[in-house]
Backbone as JSON, one array per atom type, in Angstrom:
{
  "sequence": "SEDSRHNHLCTRCLKVCNSAAHLASHKQQCLAFKPVAVKMPDDERAVVGFRKFAACLMHPLVIYADFESVLIPLDQHAGSDVSAELQVHYPAAWMAVVVCEVPFRNSRPVQYEDGTIKHVQYVRRSGPDAHITFMRWLQRIEDSLVPWLWGEYKKDLQHLTSIEQESHDNAHVCMYCNRALHTDDPSDPKVRDHSHLTGLYRGAAHRSCNLEAGKVEMSSSWRKVPVLFHNLRGYDAHLIM",
  "N": [[40.95, -59.03, 63.58], [42.88, -61.86, 62.6], [45.46, -62.02, 63.4], [46.84, -61.75, 66.41], [48.61, -59.84, 67.21], [47.92, -57.43, 66.13], [45.43, -56.38, 66.99], [44.62, -54.3, 68.54], [42.79, -51.65, 68.72], [42.42, -48.19, 68.27], [39.69, -46.4, 69.04], [39.18, -43.78, 68.54], [40.71, -42.7, 66.41], [41.02, -44.8, 64.72], [43.44, -46.12, 64.46], [45.56, -48.95, 64.34], [47.15, -50.77, 66.77], [50.02, -52.7, 67.87], [50.14, -53.8, 70.37], [48.89, -53.81, 73.78], [50.25, -52.02, 75.37], [51.38, -50.35, 73.48], [49.03, -49.22, 72.47], [48.1, -47.84, 74.73], [50.12, -45.95, 75.02], [49.81, -44.58, 72.61], [47.25, -43.43, 72.91], [47.68, -41.38, 74.71], [48.73, -39.35, 73.16], [46.75, -39.17, 71.23], [44.49, -38.22, 72.52], [44.87, -35.56, 72.6], [43.87, -34.49, 70.34], [41.0, -33.94, 68.18], [38.45, -36.46, 67.78], [38.4, -38.74, 64.95], [36.02, -38.37, 62.42], [33.73, -39.93, 60.28], [32.75, -38.62, 57.27], [30.46, -38.43, 54.82], [30.27, -37.58, 51.32], [28.24, -34.88, 50.01], [25.19, -34.87, 47.99], [25.76, -33.53, 45.58], [28.47, -33.86, 45.24], [28.9, -36.51, 45.26], [29.36, -38.12, 43.09], [32.01, -38.89, 41.01], [33.24, -37.37, 38.21], [34.42, -37.29, 34.75], [37.28, -35.29, 34.12], [39.73, -34.64, 32.98], [40.3, -33.15, 30.43], [42.39, -32.0, 29.01], [44.18, -34.07, 28.72], [43.2, -35.47, 26.6], [43.67, -34.08, 24.34], [45.76, -33.25, 21.6], [48.72, -31.45, 21.9], [49.19, -28.34, 20.24], [51.73, -27.47, 19.51], [54.86, -28.81, 19.75], [58.15, -29.52, 20.92], [60.9, -31.52, 20.27], [64.0, -32.5, 21.51], [67.61, -32.95, 21.66], [70.89, -33.45, 23.0], [74.37, -33.62, 22.06], [77.52, -34.64, 23.26], [81.02, -33.99, 23.93], [83.82, -35.72, 25.32], [86.02, -34.49, 27.59], [89.2, -35.04, 28.75], [90.36, -34.9, 32.13], [93.06, -33.18, 33.61], [93.88, -33.35, 36.25], [92.76, -35.77, 38.4], [89.79, -35.87, 40.16], [87.93, -36.75, 43.11], [87.06, -39.62, 45.13], [88.42, -42.48, 46.95], [86.8, -44.48, 46.08], [85.49, -43.67, 43.71], [86.36, -41.79, 40.79], [86.75, -38.7, 39.04], [87.22, -38.59, 35.71], [86.72, -37.44, 33.24], [85.13, -34.67, 31.54], [81.87, -33.9, 30.49], [81.11, -32.1, 27.74], [78.85, -30.0, 26.14], [78.45, -30.25, 22.69], [76.87, -30.19, 20.43], [73.48, -29.88, 19.24], [70.15, -30.94, 18.46], [66.9, -30.21, 17.31], [63.43, -30.87, 16.9], [60.67, -29.39, 15.66], [57.27, -29.65, 15.98], [54.18, -28.97, 14.63], [50.68, -28.12, 14.37], [49.84, -26.51, 12.3], [51.04, -24.93, 9.25], [54.23, -23.3, 9.35], [56.98, -20.95, 9.17], [59.62, -22.24, 7.18], [58.87, -24.86, 7.6], [57.83, -28.27, 6.89], [55.34, -30.44, 5.51], [54.37, -33.51, 7.08], [53.12, -36.72, 6.87], [51.52, -38.87, 9.1], [51.19, -42.3, 10.31], [48.53, -42.68, 11.05], [47.2, -41.09, 9.32], [47.03, -38.38, 9.9], [48.32, -35.06, 9.43], [51.2, -33.33, 10.16], [53.21, -30.39, 10.68], [56.58, -29.91, 10.25], [59.77, -28.95, 11.47], [63.26, -29.13, 11.26], [66.03, -28.46, 13.29], [69.44, -27.83, 13.6], [72.44, -27.39, 15.42], [75.87, -26.77, 16.09], [79.05, -26.62, 17.8], [81.11, -24.55, 20.0], [79.75, -23.76, 23.26], [77.18, -24.84, 22.92], [74.95, -25.35, 24.48], [74.18, -22.82, 25.25], [73.46, -21.58, 22.84], [71.25, -23.14, 22.27], [69.38, -22.45, 24.29], [69.01, -19.78, 23.63], [67.84, -20.05, 21.14], [65.43, -21.29, 21.85], [64.3, -19.16, 23.21], [63.82, -17.39, 21.1], [61.87, -18.83, 19.75], [59.81, -18.69, 21.62], [59.34, -15.95, 21.61], [58.53, -15.35, 19.01], [57.25, -17.47, 17.38], [55.32, -18.61, 19.13], [53.49, -16.45, 19.98], [52.43, -15.83, 17.41], [51.23, -18.27, 16.74], [49.14, -18.61, 18.63], [47.64, -16.48, 17.92], [46.34, -17.41, 15.75], [44.14, -18.8, 16.56], [40.67, -19.69, 17.32], [39.24, -20.45, 15.03], [36.51, -21.25, 12.87], [34.49, -24.23, 12.47], [35.39, -26.27, 9.78], [33.9, -27.37, 6.66], [32.59, -30.63, 6.76], [34.01, -33.63, 5.44], [32.67, -36.29, 3.37], [33.34, -38.72, 4.52], [34.0, -37.96, 7.14], [31.52, -36.95, 7.96], [29.95, -39.26, 7.86], [31.27, -40.77, 9.81], [30.72, -39.19, 12.04], [27.91, -39.37, 12.17], [27.61, -42.06, 12.8], [28.73, -42.27, 15.27], [28.5, -43.18, 18.63], [29.53, -42.82, 21.1], [31.07, -40.54, 23.31], [33.99, -38.74, 22.45], [35.58, -37.8, 24.46], [34.69, -38.25, 27.27], [33.83, -40.83, 27.06], [31.24, -41.69, 27.43], [27.83, -42.56, 26.6], [26.33, -41.13, 23.68], [23.56, -39.02, 23.0], [21.43, -38.02, 20.65], [18.91, -36.95, 20.92], [18.84, -35.63, 23.29], [18.19, -32.72, 24.73], [19.49, -31.28, 26.73], [22.19, -31.95, 26.74], [23.36, -32.39, 24.0], [24.65, -34.3, 21.13], [27.52, -33.09, 19.5], [29.66, -31.58, 16.97], [32.99, -31.79, 17.46], [35.84, -29.69, 17.12], [39.13, -28.56, 16.09], [40.23, -25.48, 17.26], [42.34, -24.23, 16.19], [43.03, -25.26, 13.65], [40.56, -25.65, 12.5], [39.62, -28.11, 11.78], [37.63, -31.07, 11.86], [37.32, -33.11, 14.76], [35.94, -35.11, 16.17], [32.99, -36.75, 17.55], [31.15, -35.45, 20.3], [29.82, -34.77, 23.62], [27.96, -31.77, 24.18], [28.66, -30.4, 26.51], [31.18, -31.51, 27.08], [32.56, -30.69, 24.84], [32.61, -27.92, 25.21], [34.18, -27.76, 27.51], [36.61, -28.75, 26.55], [37.2, -26.72, 24.75], [37.71, -24.66, 26.54], [40.14, -25.5, 27.58], [41.82, -25.24, 25.34], [41.88, -22.49, 25.1], [43.06, -21.65, 27.4], [45.61, -20.23, 29.57], [47.58, -22.0, 30.38], [47.75, -23.76, 28.3], [49.31, -22.5, 26.51], [51.9, -22.95, 27.07], [54.77, -24.35, 25.82], [55.6, -27.68, 25.31], [58.8, -29.07, 25.78], [60.6, -31.74, 24.94], [62.88, -34.16, 26.06], [64.93, -37.08, 25.75], [65.68, -38.77, 28.61], [66.07, -36.4, 30.15], [66.27, -35.51, 32.86], [68.26, -37.2, 33.77], [70.52, -36.68, 32.17], [70.68, -34.56, 29.96], [69.71, -32.24, 31.22], [71.74, -31.6, 33.01], [73.62, -30.51, 31.39], [72.5, -28.14, 30.58], [71.81, -26.64, 32.83]],
  "CA": [[42.08, -59.57, 62.85], [43.34, -63.14, 63.09], [46.77, -61.81, 64.0], [46.62, -61.15, 67.73], [49.54, -58.73, 67.45], [47.4, -56.2, 65.54], [44.01, -56.27, 67.28], [44.41, -53.24, 69.53], [42.29, -50.55, 67.89], [42.04, -46.92, 68.88], [38.36, -46.08, 68.52], [39.11, -42.35, 68.24], [41.31, -42.4, 65.11], [41.05, -46.06, 63.97], [44.8, -46.63, 64.32], [45.75, -50.29, 64.88], [48.42, -50.91, 67.5], [50.43, -54.09, 67.97], [50.11, -54.28, 71.76], [48.13, -52.95, 74.68], [51.14, -50.95, 75.82], [51.47, -49.41, 72.37], [47.76, -48.51, 72.41], [48.04, -46.89, 75.84], [51.04, -44.85, 74.71], [49.22, -43.82, 71.52], [46.1, -42.67, 73.38], [48.14, -40.16, 75.37], [48.85, -38.33, 72.12], [45.51, -39.07, 70.48], [43.51, -37.45, 73.28], [45.13, -34.14, 72.4], [43.22, -34.07, 69.1], [39.61, -34.32, 68.05], [38.28, -37.78, 67.17], [38.14, -38.8, 63.52], [34.62, -38.62, 62.11], [33.49, -40.27, 58.89], [31.82, -37.68, 56.66], [30.17, -38.8, 53.44], [30.05, -36.4, 50.47], [26.84, -34.54, 49.74], [24.68, -35.41, 46.73], [26.38, -32.88, 44.43], [29.86, -34.29, 45.11], [28.95, -37.95, 45.5], [29.76, -38.81, 41.86], [33.24, -38.36, 40.42], [33.12, -37.37, 36.76], [35.62, -37.08, 33.93], [37.71, -33.91, 34.16], [41.03, -34.41, 32.36], [40.11, -32.91, 29.0], [43.68, -31.7, 28.4], [44.86, -35.32, 28.4], [42.62, -36.02, 25.37], [43.98, -33.19, 23.22], [47.15, -33.15, 21.15], [49.21, -30.07, 21.99], [49.4, -27.87, 18.87], [53.14, -27.19, 19.24], [55.74, -29.6, 20.62], [59.55, -29.52, 20.51], [61.7, -32.66, 20.71], [65.39, -32.06, 21.42], [68.64, -33.85, 22.2], [72.25, -32.92, 22.98], [75.52, -34.49, 21.9], [78.63, -34.09, 24.03], [82.37, -34.53, 23.78], [84.43, -36.01, 26.61], [87.31, -33.82, 27.73], [89.92, -35.63, 29.89], [90.82, -34.0, 33.19], [94.48, -33.33, 33.93], [93.96, -33.82, 37.64], [91.59, -36.57, 38.72], [89.15, -35.54, 41.44], [87.04, -37.79, 43.59], [87.44, -40.35, 46.33], [89.05, -43.77, 46.69], [85.82, -45.36, 45.44], [85.23, -43.19, 42.35], [87.21, -40.67, 40.39], [86.31, -37.97, 37.86], [88.24, -38.7, 34.69], [86.38, -36.65, 32.07], [84.03, -33.71, 31.63], [80.97, -33.91, 29.34], [80.9, -30.73, 27.28], [77.88, -30.01, 25.03], [79.07, -29.85, 21.43], [75.86, -30.02, 19.38], [72.1, -30.23, 19.61], [69.17, -30.99, 17.38], [65.51, -30.06, 17.77], [62.37, -31.08, 15.91], [59.46, -28.62, 16.0], [56.08, -30.27, 15.38], [53.06, -28.04, 14.79], [49.47, -28.5, 13.65], [49.64, -25.64, 11.13], [52.32, -24.57, 8.61], [54.94, -22.12, 9.79], [58.14, -20.67, 8.31], [60.64, -23.28, 7.03], [58.36, -26.18, 7.98], [57.37, -29.1, 5.78], [54.3, -31.36, 5.99], [54.69, -34.92, 7.25], [51.92, -37.5, 7.13], [51.76, -39.97, 10.02], [50.54, -43.56, 9.96], [47.09, -42.59, 11.24], [46.64, -40.19, 8.31], [47.13, -36.97, 10.29], [49.44, -34.33, 8.85], [51.83, -32.32, 11.02], [54.2, -29.57, 9.99], [57.79, -30.22, 11.01], [61.0, -28.24, 11.14], [64.45, -29.69, 11.91], [67.03, -27.43, 13.58], [70.69, -28.4, 14.09], [73.5, -26.44, 15.73], [77.05, -27.37, 16.7], [80.09, -25.66, 18.11], [81.25, -24.25, 21.43], [78.6, -23.16, 23.94], [75.95, -25.31, 22.26], [73.83, -25.23, 25.41], [73.74, -21.42, 25.26], [72.73, -21.33, 21.59], [69.95, -23.81, 22.36], [68.48, -21.65, 25.12], [68.68, -18.56, 22.88], [66.9, -20.46, 20.1], [64.13, -21.47, 22.51], [63.77, -17.83, 23.51], [63.28, -16.85, 19.86], [60.61, -19.55, 19.51], [58.81, -18.13, 22.53], [59.05, -14.55, 21.27], [57.99, -15.17, 17.66], [56.32, -18.5, 16.91], [54.21, -18.84, 20.07], [52.43, -15.43, 19.83], [51.76, -15.98, 16.11], [50.4, -19.47, 16.73], [47.9, -18.4, 19.37], [46.84, -15.51, 17.2], [45.61, -18.12, 14.71], [43.05, -19.57, 17.18], [39.26, -19.32, 17.19], [38.71, -20.71, 13.69], [35.25, -21.99, 12.83], [34.54, -25.59, 11.95], [35.34, -26.4, 8.33], [32.9, -28.3, 6.16], [33.01, -32.01, 6.93], [34.03, -34.5, 4.27], [31.65, -37.34, 3.44], [33.81, -39.73, 5.47], [33.86, -37.39, 8.48], [30.1, -36.88, 8.27], [29.5, -40.63, 8.15], [31.84, -41.14, 11.11], [29.97, -38.47, 13.07], [26.56, -39.93, 12.27], [27.68, -43.4, 13.39], [29.36, -42.22, 16.6], [27.56, -43.36, 19.75], [30.28, -42.63, 22.34], [31.79, -39.26, 23.34], [35.43, -38.91, 22.28], [36.27, -37.35, 25.67], [34.31, -38.93, 28.52], [33.53, -42.23, 26.74], [29.86, -42.01, 27.76], [26.96, -42.66, 25.44], [25.82, -39.9, 23.09], [22.12, -39.07, 22.71], [21.08, -36.89, 19.79], [17.62, -36.39, 21.31], [18.95, -35.06, 24.63], [18.38, -31.27, 24.54], [20.34, -30.7, 27.76], [23.59, -32.22, 26.42], [23.29, -33.13, 22.73], [25.87, -34.64, 20.4], [27.98, -31.99, 18.66], [30.9, -31.81, 16.23], [34.14, -31.17, 18.1], [36.86, -29.35, 16.12], [40.28, -27.8, 16.54], [40.07, -24.04, 17.07], [43.53, -23.75, 15.49], [42.99, -25.65, 12.24], [39.19, -25.71, 12.02], [39.32, -29.46, 11.33], [36.76, -31.91, 12.71], [38.06, -34.07, 15.58], [35.11, -36.23, 16.54], [31.7, -36.47, 18.18], [31.28, -35.24, 21.74], [28.75, -34.04, 24.28], [28.14, -30.33, 24.13], [29.38, -29.98, 27.72], [32.58, -31.91, 26.93], [33.11, -29.82, 23.79], [32.87, -26.61, 25.81], [35.31, -27.9, 28.43], [37.81, -28.87, 25.72], [37.48, -25.39, 24.24], [38.33, -23.88, 27.62], [41.54, -25.92, 27.66], [42.54, -24.65, 24.21], [41.99, -21.05, 25.29], [43.65, -21.37, 28.71], [47.0, -19.77, 29.54], [48.47, -23.15, 30.54], [47.9, -24.43, 27.0], [50.29, -21.74, 25.73], [53.24, -23.4, 27.45], [55.19, -25.3, 24.8], [56.39, -28.79, 25.86], [60.09, -29.37, 25.18], [60.81, -33.1, 25.41], [64.17, -34.8, 25.9], [65.1, -38.43, 26.26], [66.54, -38.77, 29.8], [66.4, -35.02, 30.49], [66.71, -35.39, 34.26], [69.48, -37.96, 34.02], [71.7, -36.25, 31.44], [70.68, -33.28, 29.24], [69.51, -31.1, 32.13], [73.02, -31.26, 33.62], [74.36, -29.69, 30.42], [71.85, -26.83, 30.43], [71.76, -25.9, 34.09]],
  "C": [[42.49, -60.9, 63.45], [44.71, -63.03, 63.73], [46.59, -61.07, 65.31], [47.54, -59.99, 68.02], [48.97, -57.41, 66.95], [45.89, -56.07, 65.79], [43.72, -55.26, 68.37], [44.08, -51.96, 68.76], [41.96, -49.34, 68.72], [40.72, -46.49, 68.26], [38.21, -44.59, 68.18], [39.62, -42.03, 66.83], [41.46, -43.63, 64.23], [42.47, -46.55, 63.68], [44.89, -48.0, 64.99], [47.12, -50.38, 65.52], [48.73, -52.39, 67.7], [50.48, -54.63, 69.38], [49.28, -53.32, 72.59], [48.97, -51.78, 75.16], [51.29, -49.88, 74.73], [50.19, -48.58, 72.26], [47.66, -47.47, 73.52], [48.94, -45.69, 75.59], [50.46, -43.96, 73.61], [48.08, -42.93, 72.01], [46.51, -41.39, 74.1], [48.3, -39.02, 74.37], [47.52, -38.1, 71.4], [44.48, -38.2, 71.2], [43.71, -35.94, 73.12], [44.43, -33.59, 71.16], [41.77, -34.52, 69.09], [39.5, -35.7, 67.42], [38.01, -37.68, 65.68], [36.68, -39.13, 63.28], [34.49, -38.91, 60.62], [32.41, -39.34, 58.34], [31.65, -38.05, 55.2], [29.93, -37.55, 52.6], [28.56, -36.14, 50.26], [26.45, -35.03, 48.34], [25.39, -34.81, 45.52], [27.8, -33.38, 44.18], [30.0, -35.81, 45.27], [29.45, -38.72, 44.28], [30.99, -38.11, 41.28], [33.13, -38.48, 38.91], [34.43, -37.13, 36.06], [35.98, -35.6, 33.91], [38.97, -33.63, 33.32], [40.9, -34.25, 30.84], [41.44, -32.62, 28.3], [44.42, -32.96, 28.0], [44.34, -35.94, 27.11], [42.98, -35.19, 24.14], [45.47, -33.25, 22.89], [47.59, -31.69, 21.24], [49.58, -29.57, 20.59], [50.87, -27.62, 18.51], [54.0, -27.93, 20.25], [57.15, -29.57, 20.04], [60.23, -30.74, 21.12], [63.17, -32.3, 20.51], [66.34, -33.07, 22.04], [70.0, -33.18, 22.05], [73.25, -34.02, 22.67], [76.7, -33.82, 22.59], [79.95, -34.71, 23.61], [82.94, -34.72, 25.18], [85.82, -35.39, 26.64], [88.02, -34.41, 28.94], [90.36, -34.55, 30.88], [92.29, -34.26, 33.47], [94.67, -33.87, 35.34], [92.66, -34.52, 37.98], [91.08, -36.19, 40.11], [88.25, -36.68, 41.84], [87.57, -38.44, 44.85], [88.15, -41.64, 45.95], [88.11, -44.71, 45.94], [85.59, -44.97, 43.99], [86.1, -41.99, 42.06], [86.64, -40.02, 39.14], [87.44, -37.95, 36.84], [88.02, -37.76, 33.52], [85.25, -35.69, 32.37], [83.2, -33.81, 30.35], [80.68, -32.47, 28.94], [79.96, -30.75, 26.08], [78.51, -29.46, 23.76], [78.06, -29.6, 20.33], [74.49, -30.36, 19.93], [71.23, -30.24, 18.36], [67.78, -30.9, 17.99], [64.57, -30.29, 16.6], [61.13, -30.35, 16.42], [58.29, -29.23, 15.24], [54.87, -29.4, 15.69], [51.87, -28.51, 13.96], [49.27, -27.7, 12.37], [51.0, -25.29, 10.53], [52.91, -23.31, 9.23], [56.23, -22.0, 8.97], [59.17, -21.81, 8.37], [60.17, -24.66, 7.48], [57.95, -26.95, 6.73], [56.34, -30.1, 6.31], [54.8, -32.8, 6.04], [53.41, -35.66, 7.6], [52.27, -38.7, 8.0], [50.93, -41.19, 9.62], [49.03, -43.5, 10.1], [46.42, -41.63, 10.24], [46.73, -38.72, 8.65], [48.39, -36.35, 9.69], [49.91, -33.28, 9.85], [52.88, -31.58, 10.21], [55.46, -29.51, 10.85], [58.94, -29.35, 10.52], [62.14, -28.86, 11.94], [65.48, -28.57, 12.08], [68.26, -28.11, 14.17], [71.7, -27.28, 14.33], [74.66, -27.21, 16.36], [78.07, -26.28, 16.97], [80.17, -25.4, 19.61], [80.01, -23.54, 21.98], [77.28, -23.56, 23.28], [74.75, -25.16, 23.18], [73.3, -23.8, 25.46], [72.97, -21.1, 23.99], [71.37, -21.99, 21.6], [68.96, -22.97, 23.16], [68.09, -20.35, 24.4], [67.69, -18.88, 21.77], [65.51, -20.67, 20.69], [63.49, -20.12, 22.82], [63.17, -17.2, 22.26], [61.96, -17.53, 19.49], [59.5, -18.95, 20.36], [58.39, -16.72, 22.11], [58.33, -14.41, 19.93], [56.91, -16.19, 17.31], [55.11, -18.64, 17.82], [53.14, -17.74, 19.96], [51.69, -15.54, 18.5], [50.8, -17.15, 16.13], [49.09, -19.22, 17.45], [47.07, -17.26, 18.79], [46.01, -16.14, 16.1], [44.37, -18.84, 15.26], [41.68, -18.96, 16.87], [38.75, -19.46, 15.76], [37.44, -21.52, 13.78], [35.46, -23.38, 12.23], [34.45, -25.58, 10.43], [34.27, -27.42, 7.92], [33.42, -29.72, 6.22], [33.04, -32.75, 5.58], [32.95, -35.56, 4.43], [32.04, -38.42, 4.44], [33.65, -39.23, 6.9], [32.4, -37.33, 8.89], [29.54, -38.26, 8.61], [30.01, -41.1, 9.5], [31.09, -40.46, 12.25], [28.57, -39.05, 13.26], [26.55, -41.28, 12.97], [28.28, -43.41, 14.78], [28.29, -42.3, 17.68], [28.23, -43.13, 21.1], [31.06, -41.31, 22.24], [33.3, -39.51, 23.27], [36.21, -38.51, 23.53], [35.93, -38.21, 26.88], [33.95, -40.39, 28.32], [32.14, -42.66, 27.2], [29.0, -41.98, 26.5], [26.48, -41.29, 24.99], [24.34, -40.07, 22.75], [21.76, -37.82, 21.9], [19.79, -36.21, 20.2], [17.64, -35.81, 22.71], [19.19, -33.56, 24.5], [19.32, -30.65, 25.56], [21.83, -30.88, 27.45], [23.68, -33.01, 25.12], [24.66, -33.46, 22.16], [26.23, -33.49, 19.47], [29.26, -32.4, 17.94], [32.04, -31.06, 16.93], [35.21, -30.88, 17.03], [37.99, -28.58, 16.78], [40.06, -26.32, 16.25], [41.3, -23.43, 16.4], [43.47, -24.05, 14.0], [41.59, -25.59, 11.65], [38.75, -27.1, 11.59], [38.48, -30.21, 12.35], [37.61, -32.92, 13.46], [37.23, -35.28, 15.94], [33.81, -35.77, 17.16], [31.86, -36.38, 19.69], [29.99, -34.66, 22.3], [29.01, -32.54, 24.16], [28.94, -29.84, 25.34], [30.86, -30.33, 27.62], [33.28, -31.03, 25.89], [33.46, -28.45, 24.35], [34.06, -26.66, 26.75], [36.63, -28.02, 27.66], [38.19, -27.52, 25.13], [38.12, -24.49, 25.28], [39.8, -24.22, 27.76], [42.35, -25.25, 26.56], [42.76, -23.15, 24.39], [42.67, -20.67, 26.6], [45.11, -20.94, 28.57], [47.97, -20.94, 29.67], [48.71, -23.87, 29.22], [48.92, -23.71, 26.13], [51.72, -22.06, 26.14], [53.65, -24.53, 26.5], [56.01, -26.42, 25.45], [57.68, -28.96, 25.07], [60.55, -30.7, 25.77], [62.2, -33.59, 25.06], [64.07, -36.25, 26.31], [66.12, -38.36, 27.4], [67.0, -37.36, 30.15], [66.97, -34.92, 31.9], [68.05, -36.08, 34.49], [70.71, -37.44, 33.29], [71.6, -34.82, 30.9], [70.5, -32.08, 30.16], [70.8, -30.68, 32.8], [73.88, -30.41, 32.68], [73.81, -28.28, 30.33], [71.99, -26.01, 31.7], [73.17, -25.7, 34.69]]
}
């Protein structure tokens, strides 16, 4: 190093010290441990491959929610000389939007800009103890909608439209790992990836990537329904907990 203050290297653990005295003091502790050894990965682990298949899949059921509160003035102000509590935020209403890949009770289809169709239900509640009614509603979703939804899985691939077939024939890159597709590779050929919930074609993929994506859809972690809030940690969570 050109900086003379940081050229005192411990050859046991590769720590850089800023002085000879610092190095001598460090070695007293370093000698109590084994030296650091550089170990390179073996041939099987030398290459890092794509693994995050769940990040490439749209979750089949998502809930978006938000709370509205009223401010109740406090009769007696609490706090310190710097800040004082003047009001209490009390949850008065909430709204939730349930978005699902397949139709369910009281849902209606909505077409997005990319042409995909989702089935949506809007739920609104207001009144005292809104945070309690929200948690009870979530419990009903978990008890009824979630078991029914995962009972709909394992559907076969539906017949491709002419546009989907043309898109599949012209695909040269895997929709998951972004590597080249080879139709003449018997070990990992190009296959038609589809949703096991709707049976609809999703895109072209390697057979190995298709199998890994299927494992994600059938995993227990995929049955956890995301409930998304704007600023949950900063506000809404304080109303629920």
